[in-house]
Amino acid sequence: METKDANQFINDFMVYVKTKNPGEVEFHQAVHEVIETLAEFLIENPRYIQSKIMERMVEPERVIMFRVPWADDKGQIHVNRGFRIEMNGAIGPYKGGLRFHPTVNLSILKFLAFEQVLKNSLTTLPMGGGKGGSDFDPKNKSDNEVMRFCQSFMTELQRHIGQYTDVPAGDIGVGGREIGFLFGQYKRLRNEFTGVLTGKGIEWGGSLIRPEATGYGTVYFAEEMLNTKGDSLKGKIVTVSGSGNVAQFAVEKVIEYGGKVVSLSDSSGSIYDPDGIDAEKLNYVMELKNVYRGRIREYAEKYGVRYMNKQRPWAIKCDVALPCATENEISGSDAETLLKNGCFVVSEGANMPSTYEAAHQFMSNKILYAPGKAANAGGVAVSGLEMSQNSMRISWSREEVDDKLHTIMRNIHAMCVKYGTDKNGWVNYVKGANIGGFVKVANSMMAQGLV
Ligand code: NDP
Ligand code: 2IT
């Protein structure tokens, strides 16, 4: 098929998506990335086009939006907006995280839910895709305020979810504390103890390795990509952004593999530690972020290293970059700087951290570039394993879960290689992940009639 046809197909599809979903720029970006790499495959397999599979996949099966009223510690009343996007249930119950962040809106959650469908398919586990959350900002709120918010949020959400229907988990701003409050409220309202959420505490139905899974998985994926070149993380200089759940465990695994992590960040700025973040410093970060809920600036003060106010870590020279904070955190010019400084591996712990321009820079320079839906799938994969353990009423050991996680990440890598290798042997991981994730969902939708 000529590229002209593929280009026309991509343009027509994007006009359709943009006309139907005006202003949803993050959603457009996520769909654009997928359709660009899928177009030729679809043209070669016209049954998917005739069945309007892509038109169906960009339309959520259901969007739930609701009011979340709550009172702060002074008795002042606040009203937030709650969401759950039930995007695609072709291969299993809807599955995906909840995000609590002031920027949350329909466009962001639809992009995340759309990516989640393909990501969950790649894990090989039977999970559909969904995403939800609220524009609630957990920063500077007391534990009691967070609890009251979570209880109000779940009071409405509970009627839409269930272990066989829709199983939420954490994402930005939703960690172990929030999952606990949400689970407690679900249990009270429904009078049932089921695996309706993942990321639960280990004493009450959670899985070992779930907290570590996304960060570990991102590093397993980076190592897997390096291995294809006969190389490894050992001795590599690594920049990491973010300092939350994904970033922390990515750092832990890089240290274990013998790499040197020289940066972390939060929404206020970045730290640069040229000596590397060791296990003791990482412990400090975990306590700072998970217990005291402080700022990464305090790391620079404690260890006497440089703090870069309002800056991201991409100007720091590195071999490997692990963006683990948020979407669009690597601009086109950040990508240029990374490449100029010799960075040749990018494994995305965050969802869509590279802008359209950045992703294209990585791909046209043919570096080892893994998109989030492949590289960060370890989190939801272990969520799937938590669901299995809940259903069987057993719990696997740390080693057992970590082994399964490692195997899943290797299989996702192999899937990307299968569908993404070009005629010169370069692996386009974006294309590989998109086609690899798409096929199972599309075939399942076709088999189930007009769904
Ligand atoms: P956390 O809330 O634990 O941490 C988020 C980190 O990113 C914090 O350091 C936060 O800084 C920073 N951050 C958030 N928003 C922004 C922003 N707008 N600009 C700059 N920095 C920002 O979330 P997670 O670690 O769980 O999630 C990080 C990324 O990984 C997200 O993209 C998420 O979707 C993705 N992901 C998470 C999975 C999981 O299992 N948790 C699974 C797969 C992907 P601050 O504290 O200042 O806000
Ligand atoms: O983006 C993601 O994959 C997550 N936030 C994890 C979802 C999950 O259900 O564990």
XYZ file of C-alpha atoms and ligand atoms in Angstrom:
509
model
C 0.000 0.000 0.000
C 1.313 3.469 -0.822
C 2.088 5.792 2.062
C -0.180 8.377 0.463
C -3.148 6.133 1.207
C -2.036 5.621 4.789
C -1.583 9.390 5.241
C -5.037 10.080 3.860
C -6.481 7.417 6.126
C -4.763 8.946 9.182
C -5.898 12.471 8.292
C -9.496 11.420 7.698
C -9.614 9.495 10.948
C -8.181 12.393 12.951
C -10.712 14.810 11.435
C -13.428 12.387 12.539
C -12.026 12.113 16.091
C -11.413 15.855 16.495
C -14.864 16.781 15.175
C -16.543 14.361 17.558
C -14.398 15.288 20.568
C -13.621 19.003 20.247
C -10.968 20.444 22.553
C -9.858 17.074 23.953
C -6.221 17.626 23.010
C -4.633 14.865 25.098
C -7.169 12.369 23.772
C -6.439 13.483 20.194
C -2.697 13.081 20.840
C -3.064 9.522 22.166
C -5.342 8.465 19.293
C -3.064 10.129 16.723
C -0.047 8.160 17.949
C -1.984 4.918 17.662
C -3.608 5.515 14.279
C -0.302 6.681 12.771
C 1.385 3.379 13.535
C -1.696 1.244 12.894
C -2.790 2.690 9.523
C -0.780 0.425 7.241
C -1.738 -2.656 9.249
C -5.427 -1.701 9.008
C -5.199 -1.101 5.280
C -3.601 -4.527 4.868
C -6.380 -6.053 7.008
C -9.499 -4.303 5.676
C -11.926 -6.353 7.785
C -11.056 -4.072 10.718
C -11.860 -0.991 8.637
C -15.123 -2.451 7.337
C -16.170 -3.322 10.890
C -15.367 0.235 12.028
C -13.289 -1.173 14.887
C -11.267 2.023 15.378
C -14.393 4.199 15.345
C -15.796 1.904 18.043
C -12.574 1.861 20.063
C -12.370 5.662 20.360
C -15.920 5.790 21.713
C -16.034 4.841 25.422
C -18.574 2.127 26.216
C -19.706 4.364 29.062
C -18.678 7.655 30.690
C -19.765 8.306 34.250
C -19.464 11.835 35.707
C -20.649 12.748 39.140
C -20.667 15.325 41.924
C -18.355 14.754 44.918
C -19.272 17.050 47.835
C -17.120 16.940 50.974
C -16.333 19.071 54.026
C -12.813 20.119 55.090
C -11.530 20.151 58.671
C -12.965 23.625 59.238
C -16.391 22.528 58.061
C -16.113 24.396 54.726
C -17.862 22.622 51.882
C -16.138 21.764 48.587
C -17.512 20.274 45.403
C -15.289 18.220 43.110
C -16.073 16.295 39.968
C -15.710 12.518 39.827
C -15.242 10.448 36.654
C -15.027 6.871 35.484
C -14.443 6.088 31.815
C -15.432 2.498 31.004
C -13.605 2.396 27.712
C -13.539 -1.181 26.446
C -14.689 -4.450 28.021
C -13.988 -6.815 25.112
C -11.362 -8.937 26.872
C -12.305 -8.566 30.545
C -13.733 -6.273 33.220
C -12.753 -2.613 32.844
C -9.420 -2.118 34.618
C -7.348 0.986 35.227
C -6.348 3.534 37.798
C -7.934 6.508 39.519
C -6.125 9.851 39.365
C -6.650 12.636 41.900
C -5.065 15.810 40.528
C -6.391 19.337 39.895
C -5.712 19.004 36.143
C -8.008 15.967 35.757
C -10.625 16.425 33.029
C -12.457 14.329 30.461
C -9.728 14.628 27.816
C -6.963 13.422 30.133
C -8.999 10.505 31.437
C -10.083 9.486 27.933
C -6.470 9.481 26.727
C -5.490 7.371 29.723
C -8.434 4.978 29.271
C -7.702 4.603 25.539
C -4.049 3.763 26.242
C -5.116 1.417 29.030
C -7.147 -0.766 26.642
C -4.075 -1.540 24.522
C -1.751 -1.776 27.520
C -3.970 -4.256 29.328
C -4.220 -6.354 26.193
C -0.412 -6.441 25.978
C -0.131 -7.882 29.497
C -1.777 -11.093 28.161
C -4.170 -11.009 31.149
C -7.981 -10.814 30.754
C -8.549 -7.136 31.520
C -10.548 -4.507 29.634
C -9.623 -0.843 29.910
C -10.904 2.029 32.029
C -9.699 5.071 33.938
C -11.177 7.475 36.437
C -10.491 10.032 39.076
C -11.239 13.533 40.193
C -9.991 17.110 40.020
C -9.511 16.865 43.813
C -6.019 17.957 44.918
C -4.728 15.783 47.784
C -1.788 18.184 48.385
C -1.916 19.956 51.757
C -5.013 18.040 52.845
C -5.148 16.238 56.182
C -5.612 12.453 56.302
C -9.161 13.068 57.547
C -9.949 15.348 54.632
C -8.596 12.784 52.166
C -10.684 10.109 53.900
C -13.884 12.161 53.722
C -13.248 12.915 50.072
C -12.610 9.228 49.267
C -15.779 8.193 51.111
C -17.889 10.690 49.197
C -16.245 9.670 45.891
C -16.896 5.965 46.529
C -20.472 6.577 47.681
C -21.325 7.274 44.051
C -18.674 5.161 42.283
C -19.678 1.954 44.108
C -22.855 1.545 42.086
C -20.844 1.387 38.841
C -17.953 -0.942 39.771
C -17.506 -4.518 40.990
C -15.052 -7.403 40.813
C -16.615 -8.662 37.549
C -17.488 -5.226 36.141
C -14.835 -2.610 36.725
C -11.800 -2.786 39.021
C -10.053 0.559 39.721
C -6.574 1.041 41.220
C -4.155 3.908 41.895
C -2.514 6.491 39.648
C -1.206 10.019 40.332
C -2.412 11.147 43.779
C -3.940 7.756 44.594
C -1.686 5.402 46.557
C -2.074 2.944 49.415
C -3.735 5.480 51.739
C -6.447 6.422 49.248
C -7.082 2.816 48.122
C -7.600 1.944 51.809
C -10.235 4.646 52.332
C -11.960 3.773 49.046
C -12.009 0.037 49.819
C -13.355 0.631 53.329
C -16.255 2.664 52.008
C -17.063 0.132 49.249
C -17.144 -2.646 51.827
C -19.475 -0.709 54.132
C -21.902 0.219 51.399
C -22.014 -3.159 49.649
C -21.405 -5.425 52.648
C -18.948 -7.532 50.659
C -15.213 -8.157 50.835
C -14.174 -8.609 47.215
C -11.333 -7.715 44.901
C -13.059 -4.580 43.631
C -9.877 -2.488 43.845
C -6.231 -3.398 43.383
C -3.248 -1.925 45.166
C -4.804 -2.965 48.455
C -2.755 -3.304 51.659
C -0.962 -6.598 52.047
C -2.948 -7.520 55.202
C -6.310 -7.078 53.469
C -6.158 -8.644 50.030
C -3.284 -6.842 48.347
C -0.500 -8.483 46.348
C 3.174 -8.450 47.134
C 5.154 -6.495 44.504
C 2.147 -4.373 43.407
C 3.717 -1.168 44.840
C 7.000 -1.970 43.085
C 5.518 -3.309 39.859
C 5.330 -0.266 37.587
C 8.817 1.022 38.380
C 10.402 -2.433 38.296
C 8.614 -3.253 35.041
C 9.839 -0.073 33.361
C 13.410 -0.978 34.256
C 12.955 -4.623 33.180
C 11.787 -3.279 29.837
C 14.787 -0.942 29.504
C 17.140 -3.821 30.322
C 15.375 -6.027 27.781
C 15.824 -3.356 25.063
C 19.509 -2.942 25.954
C 20.007 -6.709 25.827
C 18.983 -6.705 22.146
C 22.166 -4.657 21.573
C 24.288 -6.898 23.778
C 24.271 -4.119 26.374
C 22.797 -3.641 29.865
C 22.028 -1.006 32.503
C 25.237 -1.752 34.347
C 27.319 1.418 34.563
C 24.733 3.565 32.752
C 23.883 7.116 33.822
C 20.120 7.318 34.263
C 17.839 10.343 34.661
C 14.486 9.757 36.352
C 11.674 12.307 36.610
C 8.989 12.299 39.290
C 9.517 11.079 42.836
C 6.279 9.205 43.466
C 5.399 5.538 43.319
C 6.727 4.752 39.843
C 9.912 6.834 40.132
C 10.874 5.416 43.541
C 10.789 1.785 42.492
C 12.382 2.507 39.123
C 15.335 3.962 41.050
C 15.437 0.913 43.328
C 15.677 -1.473 40.358
C 18.256 0.621 38.461
C 20.484 0.562 41.552
C 20.090 -3.220 41.698
C 21.122 -3.480 38.019
C 24.248 -1.405 38.622
C 23.125 1.840 36.937
C 23.558 5.294 38.441
C 20.433 7.458 38.882
C 21.357 11.143 38.986
C 17.980 12.925 39.104
C 14.487 13.033 40.548
C 11.808 15.704 40.297
C 8.374 16.850 41.371
C 6.024 19.516 40.065
C 8.184 22.234 41.682
C 11.602 21.274 40.260
C 14.401 18.707 39.924
C 17.458 17.610 41.854
C 20.788 16.659 40.243
C 22.957 14.298 42.276
C 26.074 13.485 40.190
C 27.271 10.909 42.764
C 24.087 8.913 42.238
C 21.100 8.110 44.425
C 22.045 5.109 46.563
C 19.816 2.874 48.697
C 20.111 5.111 51.750
C 19.213 8.274 49.816
C 16.307 6.435 48.196
C 15.041 5.484 51.639
C 15.095 9.140 52.546
C 13.085 9.993 49.398
C 10.496 7.331 50.227
C 10.014 8.686 53.705
C 10.002 12.293 52.488
C 7.363 11.581 49.823
C 5.239 8.791 51.317
C 5.212 9.756 55.002
C 5.984 13.477 55.352
C 4.623 14.342 51.896
C 7.417 16.890 51.450
C 9.092 18.426 48.389
C 12.085 17.053 46.436
C 13.888 20.372 47.104
C 14.496 19.044 50.636
C 16.708 16.280 49.144
C 18.989 18.944 47.675
C 19.181 20.685 51.043
C 19.899 17.446 52.933
C 22.577 16.112 50.564
C 24.024 19.434 49.381
C 23.283 18.852 45.692
C 21.897 21.146 43.030
C 18.182 22.002 42.943
C 16.765 23.248 39.658
C 13.676 25.257 40.448
C 10.782 24.797 37.980
C 12.983 22.674 35.709
C 12.744 19.131 34.436
C 15.801 16.882 34.525
C 16.249 16.471 30.745
C 19.211 18.833 30.377
C 21.312 16.482 32.529
C 23.644 14.283 30.478
C 22.527 10.642 30.579
C 22.508 7.334 28.689
C 19.025 6.324 29.766
C 15.968 8.479 30.570
C 13.039 7.143 32.602
C 10.216 9.718 32.610
C 8.055 8.712 35.596
C 6.027 11.852 36.424
C 3.261 12.825 34.015
C 2.071 13.360 30.423
C 3.909 15.686 28.031
C 6.828 16.208 30.405
C 9.374 15.775 27.566
C 8.986 18.519 24.947
C 10.442 18.412 21.445
C 13.361 20.555 22.557
C 13.916 18.426 25.690
C 14.134 15.410 23.359
C 16.651 17.237 21.187
C 18.778 18.000 24.261
C 18.594 14.392 25.471
C 19.681 13.101 22.054
C 22.445 15.691 21.738
C 23.781 14.578 25.124
C 23.932 10.959 23.982
C 20.788 9.521 25.556
C 19.917 6.370 23.620
C 17.322 4.621 25.782
C 13.945 6.057 26.840
C 11.599 3.775 28.778
C 8.354 5.504 29.761
C 7.216 4.833 33.339
C 4.604 7.571 33.016
C 1.714 7.574 30.547
C 2.459 9.594 27.379
C 5.319 11.599 28.962
C 6.711 12.420 25.508
C 4.959 15.054 23.437
C 4.151 14.173 19.838
C 7.290 16.049 18.746
C 9.501 14.317 21.337
C 8.252 10.843 20.433
C 8.943 11.543 16.749
C 12.466 12.760 17.537
C 13.180 9.510 19.392
C 11.753 7.416 16.581
C 13.460 9.246 13.735
C 16.783 8.945 15.579
C 16.046 5.222 15.948
C 16.985 5.014 19.612
C 15.606 2.377 22.003
C 12.314 4.109 22.765
C 9.537 2.285 24.647
C 6.114 3.945 24.947
C 4.299 3.875 28.291
C 1.695 1.349 27.214
C 4.483 -1.229 26.884
C 7.073 -0.055 29.413
C 4.742 0.766 32.318
C 2.359 -2.181 31.871
C 3.943 -3.954 34.857
C 1.706 -2.041 37.275
C -1.568 -3.132 35.788
C -0.125 -6.602 35.123
C 0.446 -7.141 38.837
C -3.004 -5.656 39.458
C -4.259 -8.499 37.251
C -2.258 -10.935 39.370
C -3.810 -9.390 42.505
C -7.261 -10.088 41.004
C -6.281 -13.712 40.335
C -5.022 -14.171 43.896
C -8.234 -12.610 45.290
C -10.400 -14.931 43.182
C -8.451 -17.981 44.268
C -8.237 -16.742 47.884
C -4.510 -17.365 48.015
C -1.418 -15.201 48.008
C 1.769 -15.773 46.118
C 5.249 -15.055 47.478
C 7.303 -12.006 46.494
C 9.503 -14.118 44.257
C 6.554 -15.748 42.538
C 4.901 -12.429 41.680
C 8.177 -10.788 40.659
C 8.960 -13.758 38.366
C 5.551 -13.492 36.735
C 6.021 -9.717 36.332
C 9.428 -10.216 34.747
C 8.039 -12.837 32.357
C 5.150 -10.557 31.370
C 7.542 -7.662 30.634
C 9.690 -9.974 28.499
C 6.603 -11.144 26.612
C 5.506 -7.555 25.973
C 8.988 -6.812 24.672
C 8.791 -9.840 22.376
C 5.367 -8.712 21.144
C 6.807 -5.262 20.290
C 9.680 -6.892 18.406
C 7.234 -9.140 16.513
C 5.029 -6.322 15.256
C 7.480 -3.410 15.326
C 10.647 -4.594 13.550
C 11.247 -2.732 10.268
C 12.997 -4.085 7.195
C 16.359 -2.794 8.449
C 16.002 -4.542 11.772
C 15.208 -1.442 13.863
C 12.415 -1.989 16.374
C 9.697 0.651 16.417
C 8.345 -0.151 19.889
C 5.482 2.323 19.471
C 4.219 0.518 16.392
C 4.849 -2.907 17.937
C 2.939 -2.065 21.114
C 0.031 -0.510 19.244
C -0.460 -3.380 16.817
C 0.279 -6.016 19.470
C -2.277 -4.508 21.853
C -4.857 -3.847 19.140
C -5.149 -7.280 17.533
C -6.528 -9.166 20.537
C -9.052 -6.475 21.425
C -10.183 -6.023 17.810
C -10.576 -9.770 17.207
C -12.541 -10.128 20.448
C -14.868 -7.281 19.458
C -15.458 -8.896 16.059
C -16.194 -12.277 17.680
C -18.744 -10.722 20.047
C -20.942 -9.171 17.354
C -21.647 -5.472 17.097
C -20.258 -4.377 20.473
P 2.453 9.649 42.212
O 1.307 10.513 42.567
O 2.959 8.650 43.172
O 3.701 10.541 41.772
C 3.598 11.452 40.736
C 4.911 12.194 40.604
O 4.894 12.970 39.414
C 5.153 13.164 41.735
O 6.527 13.314 41.934
C 4.526 14.431 41.185
O 5.023 15.635 41.771
C 4.927 14.353 39.745
N 3.945 15.085 38.936
C 2.615 14.872 38.871
N 2.026 15.760 38.070
C 3.019 16.552 37.611
C 3.050 17.655 36.729
N 1.935 18.131 36.159
N 4.256 18.209 36.470
C 5.398 17.750 37.048
N 5.422 16.712 37.906
C 4.249 16.117 38.168
O 2.011 8.946 40.841
P 2.625 7.655 40.141
O 4.065 7.547 40.428
O 1.723 6.520 40.440
O 2.397 8.017 38.591
C 3.394 8.623 37.788
C 3.098 8.355 36.332
O 3.079 6.949 36.103
C 1.743 8.845 35.813
O 1.888 9.234 34.468
C 0.871 7.603 35.905
O -0.225 7.686 35.021
C 1.860 6.556 35.480
N 1.570 5.174 35.849
C 1.353 4.818 37.136
C 1.117 3.503 37.461
C 0.963 3.048 38.865
O 0.874 1.835 39.079
N 0.942 3.918 39.854
C 1.025 2.458 36.419
C 1.358 2.929 35.093
C 1.590 4.247 34.841
P 4.106 16.435 42.848
O 4.176 15.601 44.077
O 4.740 17.763 42.951
O 2.730 16.493 42.246
O -1.769 3.581 34.165
C -1.840 2.480 34.746
O -1.626 1.426 34.150
C -2.171 2.466 36.172
N -2.322 3.532 36.766
C -2.369 1.164 36.890
C -3.744 0.613 36.652
C -4.104 -0.593 37.462
O -5.268 -0.999 37.343
O -3.284 -1.138 38.195
